[in-house]
mmCIF file of C-alpha atoms and ligand atoms in Angstrom:
data_model
loop_
_atom_site.group_PDB
_atom_site.id
_atom_site.type_symbol
_atom_site.label_atom_id
_atom_site.label_comp_id
_atom_site.label_asym_id
_atom_site.label_seq_id
_atom_site.Cartn_x
_atom_site.Cartn_y
_atom_site.Cartn_z
ATOM 1 C CA HIS V 1 0.000 0.000 0.000
ATOM 2 C CA ARG V 2 3.054 2.229 -0.162
ATOM 3 C CA PRO V 3 2.493 5.471 -2.042
ATOM 4 C CA ALA V 4 4.845 6.190 -4.959
ATOM 5 C CA ARG V 5 7.864 8.435 -4.606
ATOM 6 C CA PRO V 6 6.986 12.019 -5.500
ATOM 7 C CA HIS V 7 7.658 12.723 -9.164
ATOM 8 C CA ARG V 8 10.069 15.615 -9.688
ATOM 9 C CA ASP V 9 10.675 17.313 -13.034
ATOM 10 C CA LEU V 10 14.095 18.182 -14.333
ATOM 11 C CA VAL V 11 13.731 21.903 -15.050
ATOM 12 C CA ARG V 12 15.909 23.402 -17.778
ATOM 13 C CA SER V 13 17.712 26.546 -16.801
ATOM 14 C CA THR V 14 16.661 29.536 -18.951
ATOM 15 C CA CYS V 15 20.011 31.319 -18.964
ATOM 16 C CA MET V 16 21.701 28.324 -20.528
ATOM 17 C CA ALA V 17 23.920 29.027 -23.513
ATOM 18 C CA PRO V 18 23.215 26.661 -26.417
ATOM 19 C CA CYS V 19 26.170 24.384 -27.017
ATOM 20 C CA SER V 20 27.005 21.026 -28.487
ATOM 21 C CA HIS V 21 27.077 18.245 -25.918
ATOM 22 C CA LYS V 22 29.170 15.918 -27.982
ATOM 23 C CA TYR V 23 32.469 16.724 -26.299
ATOM 24 C CA ASN V 24 31.000 18.496 -23.296
ATOM 25 C CA PRO V 25 28.309 16.306 -21.740
ATOM 26 C CA PRO V 26 26.876 17.820 -18.533
ATOM 27 C CA ILE V 27 28.037 16.596 -15.142
ATOM 28 C CA ARG V 28 25.195 15.538 -12.859
ATOM 29 C CA ILE V 29 25.638 16.475 -9.194
ATOM 30 C CA MET V 30 23.447 15.226 -6.343
ATOM 31 C CA GLN V 31 23.452 16.661 -2.806
ATOM 32 C CA TRP V 32 21.520 14.842 -0.093
ATOM 33 C CA ASN V 33 21.342 14.584 3.688
ATOM 34 C CA ILE V 34 19.997 11.017 3.779
ATOM 35 C CA LEU V 35 19.154 11.025 7.535
ATOM 36 C CA ALA V 36 21.402 8.855 9.696
ATOM 37 C CA GLN V 37 19.638 5.633 10.606
ATOM 38 C CA ALA V 38 20.579 5.915 14.291
ATOM 39 C CA LEU V 39 19.372 9.533 14.520
ATOM 40 C CA GLY V 40 16.102 8.878 12.675
ATOM 41 C CA GLU V 41 15.184 5.967 14.940
ATOM 42 C CA GLY V 42 16.805 7.121 18.158
ATOM 43 C CA LYS V 43 17.081 10.903 18.382
ATOM 44 C CA ASP V 44 15.101 12.967 15.910
ATOM 45 C CA GLY V 45 11.588 12.475 17.252
ATOM 46 C CA PHE V 46 9.740 12.617 13.918
ATOM 47 C CA VAL V 47 6.375 12.247 15.659
ATOM 48 C CA ARG V 48 4.263 12.014 12.496
ATOM 49 C CA CYS V 49 6.473 9.438 10.808
ATOM 50 C CA PRO V 50 5.504 5.808 11.545
ATOM 51 C CA LEU V 51 8.465 3.866 13.035
ATOM 52 C CA ASP V 52 7.854 1.295 10.298
ATOM 53 C CA ALA V 53 8.815 3.823 7.647
ATOM 54 C CA LEU V 54 12.210 4.166 9.364
ATOM 55 C CA ASN V 55 13.036 0.453 9.189
ATOM 56 C CA TRP V 56 16.536 0.341 7.660
ATOM 57 C CA ASN V 57 15.970 -2.797 5.600
ATOM 58 C CA GLU V 58 13.279 -1.016 3.623
ATOM 59 C CA ARG V 59 14.410 2.572 3.897
ATOM 60 C CA LYS V 60 17.813 1.794 2.389
ATOM 61 C CA TYR V 61 16.118 0.763 -0.861
ATOM 62 C CA LEU V 62 14.252 4.063 -1.044
ATOM 63 C CA ILE V 63 17.545 5.929 -0.632
ATOM 64 C CA LEU V 64 19.212 3.770 -3.292
ATOM 65 C CA GLU V 65 16.180 4.152 -5.581
ATOM 66 C CA GLU V 66 16.445 7.929 -5.404
ATOM 67 C CA ILE V 67 20.163 7.793 -6.232
ATOM 68 C CA LEU V 68 19.806 5.225 -9.016
ATOM 69 C CA THR V 69 16.819 6.957 -10.606
ATOM 70 C CA HIS V 70 19.103 9.884 -11.391
ATOM 71 C CA ARG V 71 22.498 8.162 -11.643
ATOM 72 C CA PRO V 72 24.545 11.259 -10.694
ATOM 73 C CA ASP V 73 28.176 11.561 -11.804
ATOM 74 C CA VAL V 74 29.020 13.011 -8.387
ATOM 75 C CA LEU V 75 27.098 12.166 -5.221
ATOM 76 C CA CYS V 76 27.522 14.174 -2.004
ATOM 77 C CA LEU V 77 25.880 12.753 1.115
ATOM 78 C CA GLN V 78 25.539 13.781 4.766
ATOM 79 C CA GLU V 79 24.490 11.698 7.796
ATOM 80 C CA VAL V 80 25.884 8.484 6.338
ATOM 81 C CA ASP V 81 26.072 5.822 9.068
ATOM 82 C CA HIS V 82 25.944 2.832 6.707
ATOM 83 C CA TYR V 83 28.941 3.528 4.465
ATOM 84 C CA TYR V 84 30.963 0.340 4.858
ATOM 85 C CA ASP V 85 28.074 -2.129 4.965
ATOM 86 C CA THR V 86 25.782 -0.560 2.349
ATOM 87 C CA PHE V 87 26.707 2.459 0.224
ATOM 88 C CA GLN V 88 30.382 1.722 -0.444
ATOM 89 C CA PRO V 89 29.897 -1.895 -1.604
ATOM 90 C CA ILE V 90 26.690 -1.280 -3.568
ATOM 91 C CA LEU V 91 27.856 1.896 -5.286
ATOM 92 C CA ALA V 92 31.292 0.392 -6.018
ATOM 93 C CA ARG V 93 29.599 -2.395 -8.002
ATOM 94 C CA LEU V 94 27.733 0.286 -9.940
ATOM 95 C CA GLY V 95 30.948 2.024 -10.992
ATOM 96 C CA TYR V 96 31.437 4.598 -8.245
ATOM 97 C CA GLN V 97 34.528 5.402 -6.228
ATOM 98 C CA GLY V 98 33.747 6.680 -2.752
ATOM 99 C CA SER V 99 35.309 8.263 0.283
ATOM 100 C CA PHE V 100 33.894 8.630 3.796
ATOM 101 C CA LEU V 101 34.768 10.938 6.668
ATOM 102 C CA PRO V 102 33.000 10.329 10.001
ATOM 103 C CA LYS V 103 32.315 13.132 12.463
ATOM 104 C CA PRO V 104 34.811 13.057 15.368
ATOM 105 C CA TRP V 105 31.979 12.699 17.941
ATOM 106 C CA SER V 106 28.961 11.508 16.028
ATOM 107 C CA PRO V 107 25.677 11.782 17.981
ATOM 108 C CA CYS V 108 24.821 8.370 16.473
ATOM 109 C CA LEU V 109 27.196 6.808 19.006
ATOM 110 C CA ASP V 110 24.809 7.824 21.814
ATOM 111 C CA VAL V 111 22.037 5.702 20.286
ATOM 112 C CA GLU V 112 21.676 2.120 21.455
ATOM 113 C CA ARG V 113 22.568 -0.498 18.806
ATOM 114 C CA ASN V 114 24.002 2.148 16.508
ATOM 115 C CA ASN V 115 25.893 1.278 13.327
ATOM 116 C CA GLY V 116 28.892 3.516 14.005
ATOM 117 C CA PRO V 117 29.420 7.254 13.538
ATOM 118 C CA ASP V 118 27.714 9.274 10.821
ATOM 119 C CA GLY V 119 29.646 11.458 8.448
ATOM 120 C CA CYS V 120 30.000 12.866 4.956
ATOM 121 C CA ALA V 121 30.504 10.693 1.896
ATOM 122 C CA LEU V 122 31.534 11.652 -1.618
ATOM 123 C CA PHE V 123 31.165 9.344 -4.617
ATOM 124 C CA TYR V 124 32.110 9.911 -8.236
ATOM 125 C CA ARG V 125 31.707 7.799 -11.335
ATOM 126 C CA ARG V 126 35.008 6.116 -12.203
ATOM 127 C CA SER V 127 34.237 6.084 -15.936
ATOM 128 C CA ARG V 128 33.826 9.876 -15.956
ATOM 129 C CA PHE V 129 36.664 11.077 -13.710
ATOM 130 C CA THR V 130 40.188 10.285 -12.670
ATOM 131 C CA PRO V 131 41.072 11.274 -9.101
ATOM 132 C CA LYS V 132 43.702 13.958 -8.555
ATOM 133 C CA ALA V 133 43.697 14.633 -4.799
ATOM 134 C CA THR V 134 41.500 14.009 -1.760
ATOM 135 C CA ALA V 135 41.444 16.194 1.362
ATOM 136 C CA HIS V 136 39.677 15.095 4.554
ATOM 137 C CA LEU V 137 39.096 18.196 6.670
ATOM 138 C CA ARG V 138 37.994 18.664 10.240
ATOM 139 C CA LEU V 139 36.481 22.149 10.288
ATOM 140 C CA SER V 140 37.816 24.712 12.744
ATOM 141 C CA ALA V 141 36.175 27.765 14.246
ATOM 142 C CA MET V 142 38.418 30.561 15.515
ATOM 143 C CA MET V 143 41.380 28.128 15.380
ATOM 144 C CA LEU V 144 39.587 25.523 17.520
ATOM 145 C CA PRO V 145 38.709 22.111 16.057
ATOM 146 C CA THR V 146 34.952 21.393 15.845
ATOM 147 C CA ASN V 147 32.800 18.292 15.426
ATOM 148 C CA GLN V 148 32.069 19.022 11.743
ATOM 149 C CA VAL V 149 33.952 17.777 8.671
ATOM 150 C CA ALA V 150 34.330 18.195 4.907
ATOM 151 C CA ILE V 151 35.697 16.105 2.035
ATOM 152 C CA VAL V 152 37.316 17.934 -0.879
ATOM 153 C CA GLN V 153 37.934 15.827 -3.987
ATOM 154 C CA THR V 154 39.857 17.135 -6.986
ATOM 155 C CA LEU V 155 38.946 15.299 -10.188
ATOM 156 C CA CYS V 156 39.875 15.340 -13.841
ATOM 157 C CA CYS V 157 37.004 14.871 -16.317
ATOM 158 C CA ARG V 158 37.927 12.096 -18.773
ATOM 159 C CA VAL V 159 35.732 13.577 -21.537
ATOM 160 C CA THR V 160 36.941 17.172 -21.521
ATOM 161 C CA GLY V 161 40.275 16.841 -19.742
ATOM 162 C CA ARG V 162 39.178 19.633 -17.413
ATOM 163 C CA ARG V 163 39.759 19.736 -13.677
ATOM 164 C CA LEU V 164 36.948 20.012 -11.154
ATOM 165 C CA CYS V 165 37.012 20.285 -7.387
ATOM 166 C CA VAL V 166 34.015 18.955 -5.409
ATOM 167 C CA ALA V 167 33.427 19.439 -1.682
ATOM 168 C CA VAL V 168 30.832 18.010 0.700
ATOM 169 C CA THR V 169 30.110 19.238 4.223
ATOM 170 C CA HIS V 170 27.561 19.216 7.045
ATOM 171 C CA LEU V 171 27.734 22.263 9.297
ATOM 172 C CA LYS V 172 26.731 22.442 12.984
ATOM 173 C CA ALA V 173 22.950 22.200 13.508
ATOM 174 C CA ARG V 174 20.435 24.121 15.666
ATOM 175 C CA SER V 175 19.624 27.731 16.441
ATOM 176 C CA GLY V 176 22.034 29.551 18.707
ATOM 177 C CA TRP V 177 25.008 28.216 16.719
ATOM 178 C CA GLU V 178 24.950 30.765 13.882
ATOM 179 C CA ARG V 179 28.383 32.165 14.737
ATOM 180 C CA LEU V 180 29.947 28.713 14.844
ATOM 181 C CA ARG V 181 28.469 27.885 11.426
ATOM 182 C CA SER V 182 29.804 31.136 10.051
ATOM 183 C CA ALA V 183 33.293 30.406 11.390
ATOM 184 C CA GLN V 184 33.153 26.857 10.007
ATOM 185 C CA GLY V 185 32.158 28.281 6.634
ATOM 186 C CA ALA V 186 35.078 30.733 6.751
ATOM 187 C CA ASP V 187 37.475 27.892 7.537
ATOM 188 C CA LEU V 188 36.111 25.761 4.680
ATOM 189 C CA LEU V 189 36.341 28.675 2.221
ATOM 190 C CA GLN V 190 39.952 29.233 3.198
ATOM 191 C CA SER V 191 40.828 25.570 2.613
ATOM 192 C CA LEU V 192 38.971 25.628 -0.717
ATOM 193 C CA CYS V 193 40.881 28.741 -1.803
ATOM 194 C CA SER V 194 44.177 27.046 -1.196
ATOM 195 C CA ILE V 195 43.135 23.708 -2.741
ATOM 196 C CA THR V 196 41.677 25.234 -5.942
ATOM 197 C CA SER V 197 44.667 27.497 -6.547
ATOM 198 C CA ARG V 198 47.209 24.688 -6.120
ATOM 199 C CA GLY V 199 49.153 23.776 -9.240
ATOM 200 C CA SER V 200 48.192 26.996 -10.970
ATOM 201 C CA ASN V 201 49.863 30.393 -11.188
ATOM 202 C CA ARG V 202 47.219 31.711 -8.769
ATOM 203 C CA ALA V 203 45.635 33.998 -11.344
ATOM 204 C CA PRO V 204 41.884 33.867 -10.554
ATOM 205 C CA SER V 205 41.044 32.638 -14.059
ATOM 206 C CA SER V 206 43.283 29.593 -13.741
ATOM 207 C CA THR V 207 41.898 28.224 -10.484
ATOM 208 C CA THR V 208 40.037 24.905 -10.542
ATOM 209 C CA PRO V 209 36.236 25.180 -10.975
ATOM 210 C CA LEU V 210 34.487 24.326 -7.735
ATOM 211 C CA ILE V 211 31.274 22.673 -6.564
ATOM 212 C CA VAL V 212 30.391 22.754 -2.853
ATOM 213 C CA CYS V 213 27.482 20.606 -1.696
ATOM 214 C CA GLY V 214 26.219 20.699 1.834
ATOM 215 C CA ASP V 215 23.676 20.707 4.576
ATOM 216 C CA PHE V 216 24.718 24.113 5.897
ATOM 217 C CA ASN V 217 22.035 24.057 8.615
ATOM 218 C CA ALA V 218 21.607 27.746 7.771
ATOM 219 C CA GLU V 219 18.805 29.708 6.142
ATOM 220 C CA PRO V 220 19.837 32.093 3.346
ATOM 221 C CA SER V 221 19.549 34.975 5.843
ATOM 222 C CA GLU V 222 22.480 33.667 7.910
ATOM 223 C CA ASP V 223 26.049 34.937 7.941
ATOM 224 C CA VAL V 224 27.512 31.720 6.557
ATOM 225 C CA TYR V 225 25.304 32.012 3.461
ATOM 226 C CA LYS V 226 26.524 35.560 2.895
ATOM 227 C CA ARG V 227 30.122 34.414 3.323
ATOM 228 C CA PHE V 228 29.670 31.851 0.571
ATOM 229 C CA SER V 229 27.821 34.154 -1.825
ATOM 230 C CA CYS V 230 30.387 36.984 -1.408
ATOM 231 C CA SER V 231 33.616 34.982 -1.202
ATOM 232 C CA PRO V 232 36.603 35.615 -3.501
ATOM 233 C CA LEU V 233 35.873 32.167 -4.997
ATOM 234 C CA GLY V 234 32.928 33.742 -6.869
ATOM 235 C CA LEU V 235 30.368 31.062 -6.014
ATOM 236 C CA THR V 236 26.625 31.043 -6.817
ATOM 237 C CA SER V 237 23.957 28.800 -5.324
ATOM 238 C CA ALA V 238 22.552 26.660 -8.156
ATOM 239 C CA TYR V 239 18.992 26.427 -6.814
ATOM 240 C CA THR V 240 18.458 30.201 -6.970
ATOM 241 C CA LEU V 241 18.168 29.654 -10.745
ATOM 242 C CA LEU V 242 14.873 27.796 -10.164
ATOM 243 C CA SER V 243 13.166 30.945 -8.845
ATOM 244 C CA SER V 244 11.355 33.392 -11.106
ATOM 245 C CA ASP V 245 13.774 36.224 -10.270
ATOM 246 C CA GLY V 246 16.804 33.932 -10.543
ATOM 247 C CA HIS V 247 18.119 35.014 -7.138
ATOM 248 C CA THR V 248 15.865 33.388 -4.539
ATOM 249 C CA GLU V 249 16.448 30.058 -2.808
ATOM 250 C CA PRO V 250 13.613 27.477 -2.788
ATOM 251 C CA PRO V 251 11.083 27.827 0.071
ATOM 252 C CA TYR V 252 12.313 24.623 1.744
ATOM 253 C CA THR V 253 14.831 21.807 1.444
ATOM 254 C CA THR V 254 13.734 20.084 4.685
ATOM 255 C CA TRP V 255 10.292 19.751 6.245
ATOM 256 C CA LYS V 256 9.532 17.762 9.391
ATOM 257 C CA ILE V 257 7.380 17.585 12.506
ATOM 258 C CA ARG V 258 9.040 17.109 15.903
ATOM 259 C CA PRO V 259 7.445 17.315 19.380
ATOM 260 C CA SER V 260 8.530 20.980 19.375
ATOM 261 C CA GLY V 261 6.460 21.578 16.233
ATOM 262 C CA GLU V 262 6.700 21.793 12.472
ATOM 263 C CA SER V 263 9.960 22.905 10.934
ATOM 264 C CA ARG V 264 10.207 23.938 7.285
ATOM 265 C CA SER V 265 13.496 25.454 6.156
ATOM 266 C CA THR V 266 16.059 25.939 3.426
ATOM 267 C CA LEU V 267 19.371 24.517 4.679
ATOM 268 C CA ASP V 268 20.884 22.589 1.785
ATOM 269 C CA TYR V 269 22.827 24.068 -1.126
ATOM 270 C CA ILE V 270 24.852 23.312 -4.240
ATOM 271 C CA TRP V 271 27.384 26.114 -4.766
ATOM 272 C CA TYR V 272 29.299 26.316 -8.058
ATOM 273 C CA THR V 273 31.697 28.564 -9.977
ATOM 274 C CA PRO V 274 29.546 30.330 -12.609
ATOM 275 C CA ALA V 275 32.637 31.722 -14.373
ATOM 276 C CA ALA V 276 33.633 28.180 -15.352
ATOM 277 C CA LEU V 277 30.410 26.156 -15.136
ATOM 278 C CA SER V 278 26.839 26.683 -16.296
ATOM 279 C CA VAL V 279 23.710 25.100 -14.848
ATOM 280 C CA GLU V 280 21.696 23.331 -17.523
ATOM 281 C CA SER V 281 18.932 21.856 -15.394
ATOM 282 C CA LEU V 282 17.771 21.397 -11.818
ATOM 283 C CA LEU V 283 15.585 18.799 -10.130
ATOM 284 C CA ASP V 284 12.374 20.537 -9.059
ATOM 285 C CA ILE V 285 11.355 20.835 -5.387
ATOM 286 C CA PRO V 286 8.262 18.682 -4.580
ATOM 287 C CA SER V 287 5.099 20.590 -3.713
ATOM 288 C CA GLU V 288 3.522 20.694 -0.247
ATOM 289 C CA GLU V 289 0.891 18.246 -1.536
ATOM 290 C CA GLN V 290 3.520 15.800 -2.755
ATOM 291 C CA ILE V 291 5.296 15.993 0.590
ATOM 292 C CA GLY V 292 2.040 15.205 2.365
ATOM 293 C CA PRO V 293 0.399 16.266 5.646
ATOM 294 C CA ASP V 294 2.788 14.289 7.870
ATOM 295 C CA ARG V 295 5.801 15.879 6.126
ATOM 296 C CA LEU V 296 9.153 14.017 6.049
ATOM 297 C CA PRO V 297 10.420 11.374 6.360
ATOM 298 C CA SER V 298 7.509 9.179 5.274
ATOM 299 C CA TYR V 299 6.652 5.881 3.640
ATOM 300 C CA HIS V 300 7.326 7.430 0.256
ATOM 301 C CA TYR V 301 10.367 9.576 1.005
ATOM 302 C CA PRO V 302 13.201 8.264 3.197
ATOM 303 C CA SER V 303 14.794 11.460 4.596
ATOM 304 C CA ASP V 304 13.669 14.683 6.217
ATOM 305 C CA HIS V 305 15.892 16.527 3.703
ATOM 306 C CA LEU V 306 15.167 16.631 -0.032
ATOM 307 C CA SER V 307 17.797 15.586 -2.516
ATOM 308 C CA LEU V 308 19.086 18.453 -4.662
ATOM 309 C CA MET V 309 20.370 17.742 -8.142
ATOM 310 C CA CYS V 310 21.646 19.695 -11.112
ATOM 311 C CA ASP V 311 23.386 19.188 -14.428
ATOM 312 C CA LEU V 312 26.390 21.455 -14.923
ATOM 313 C CA SER V 313 28.621 21.854 -17.943
ATOM 314 C CA PHE V 314 32.000 23.461 -18.427
ATOM 315 C CA ARG V 315 31.968 26.825 -20.143
ATOM 316 C CA GLU V 316 34.368 27.322 -23.032
ATOM 317 C CA GLU V 317 37.746 28.368 -21.719
ATOM 318 C CA PRO V 318 38.721 31.874 -22.881
ATOM 319 C CA HIS V 319 41.808 30.639 -24.759
ATOM 320 C CA ARG V 320 39.719 28.055 -26.591
ATOM 321 C CA LEU V 321 37.372 30.762 -27.846
ATOM 322 C CA LEU V 322 40.188 32.490 -29.691
HETATM 323 P P1 NDP U 401 24.653 18.942 15.778
HETATM 324 O O1 NDP U 401 24.023 19.974 16.631
HETATM 325 O O2 NDP U 401 25.368 19.414 14.567
HETATM 326 O O3 NDP U 401 23.516 17.936 15.352
HETATM 327 C C1 NDP U 401 23.745 16.578 15.166
HETATM 328 C C2 NDP U 401 22.581 16.000 14.451
HETATM 329 O O4 NDP U 401 21.358 16.276 15.121
HETATM 330 C C3 NDP U 401 22.470 16.557 13.058
HETATM 331 O O5 NDP U 401 22.583 15.477 12.177
HETATM 332 C C4 NDP U 401 21.139 17.262 13.039
HETATM 333 O O6 NDP U 401 20.428 17.048 11.844
HETATM 334 C C5 NDP U 401 20.372 16.650 14.176
HETATM 335 N N1 NDP U 401 19.390 17.586 14.779
HETATM 336 C C6 NDP U 401 19.246 18.916 14.551
HETATM 337 N N2 NDP U 401 18.245 19.431 15.280
HETATM 338 C C7 NDP U 401 17.739 18.409 15.968
HETATM 339 C C8 NDP U 401 16.669 18.296 16.900
HETATM 340 N N3 NDP U 401 15.950 19.342 17.239
HETATM 341 N N4 NDP U 401 16.424 17.086 17.425
HETATM 342 C C9 NDP U 401 17.151 16.010 17.087
HETATM 343 N N5 NDP U 401 18.178 16.056 16.207
HETATM 344 C C10 NDP U 401 18.468 17.236 15.670
HETATM 345 O O7 NDP U 401 25.555 18.004 16.680
HETATM 346 P P2 NDP U 401 27.122 17.958 16.923
HETATM 347 O O8 NDP U 401 27.819 17.414 15.760
HETATM 348 O O9 NDP U 401 27.592 19.272 17.473
HETATM 349 O O10 NDP U 401 27.204 16.886 18.039
HETATM 350 C C11 NDP U 401 26.640 17.101 19.262
HETATM 351 C C12 NDP U 401 26.211 15.779 19.751
HETATM 352 O O11 NDP U 401 27.319 14.872 19.696
HETATM 353 C C13 NDP U 401 25.775 15.837 21.188
HETATM 354 O O12 NDP U 401 24.379 16.029 21.228
HETATM 355 C C14 NDP U 401 26.167 14.470 21.660
HETATM 356 O O13 NDP U 401 25.083 13.612 21.420
HETATM 357 C C15 NDP U 401 27.291 14.030 20.774
HETATM 358 N N6 NDP U 401 28.574 14.093 21.450
HETATM 359 C C16 NDP U 401 29.000 12.993 22.083
HETATM 360 C C17 NDP U 401 30.178 12.981 22.745
HETATM 361 C C18 NDP U 401 30.589 11.751 23.407
HETATM 362 O O14 NDP U 401 31.494 11.755 24.214
HETATM 363 N N7 NDP U 401 29.965 10.630 23.075
HETATM 364 C C19 NDP U 401 31.053 14.162 22.813
HETATM 365 C C20 NDP U 401 30.539 15.264 22.090
HETATM 366 C C21 NDP U 401 29.343 15.215 21.447
HETATM 367 P P3 NDP U 401 20.276 18.178 10.670
HETATM 368 O O15 NDP U 401 21.646 18.576 10.253
HETATM 369 O O16 NDP U 401 19.509 17.416 9.652
HETATM 370 O O17 NDP U 401 19.501 19.314 11.261
HETATM 371 CA CA1 CA U 402 19.325 15.291 10.623
#
């Protein structure tokens, strides 16, 4: 009697420059906080979600179905507490290379019969990319180490020969921690600056194009969002291109009901370098009706956060236009 997964359209971006895809096929990026199994069952208190819908042996197939429906070239996940026993082996057989970085003190470890710490995972399709460098970062705030992490993977696209740097992170949750999130964002931006300028002459035009996926746990009004949108890296949030004015984030990327009440917010983002990459399409945000009266997670959607997905392609390099 399970309802179907909500159907989501792939919306073509209007400001897309027409170009031949023969030698420049788009790169599909997925960002998703999949909800740690231990937190969903043991900590979150999703009072309108039946416990049955959180059963790992069924929920894992809904997560995999969402991933395999879209077959992203790069997959960025948060709250992964089943990397070694589920995602790594299954995705490896499907042609992905992965890397996992647990949080230093995962709250999953406080839950009885947990499956280990949760953390960030980054997968890329081996047939599309060769790996160049991997950085596993523990984020700092005002020089002090924090409980949040990031993975930064530098790749080389086998089709175009172009370099690409992809990062995944999950910033500190909850209200009252805005300044910590902002400091974590500043630390991540600094690391990204140094990683993307490595191996180049440090002229801004020769830095590696960047994609940063994350559950920032911050609304667009927060400091950390401003830091990312105004950084010297020149990043733009891909999902703003879905809005009618082209500058507004979606109304929500997570929607849940806890004992404290209903919480609907925009916390998840895909940042990219518009000088080097263009967004061709974005996966639409499901409507309130599709999400349903009990919100998320549910029998038909396995996480309290929505997956975000876009197709990006490399812009022509200036010297190639000559
Ligand atoms: P965060 O505040 O970043 O949150 C951790 C998780 O809780 C996130 O995945 C977040 O999900 C989720 N969350 C957010 N809001 C709520 C809510 N209202 N109710 C339930 N869950 C929520 O945690 P930290 O990384 O800073 O870790 C702190 C925790 O780590 C402590 O609570 C403690 O349990 C544990 N810890 C354990 C130690 C030990 O010795 N064992 C030492 C230090 C910490 P989302 O991002 O989706 O919002
Ligand atoms: Ca969570």
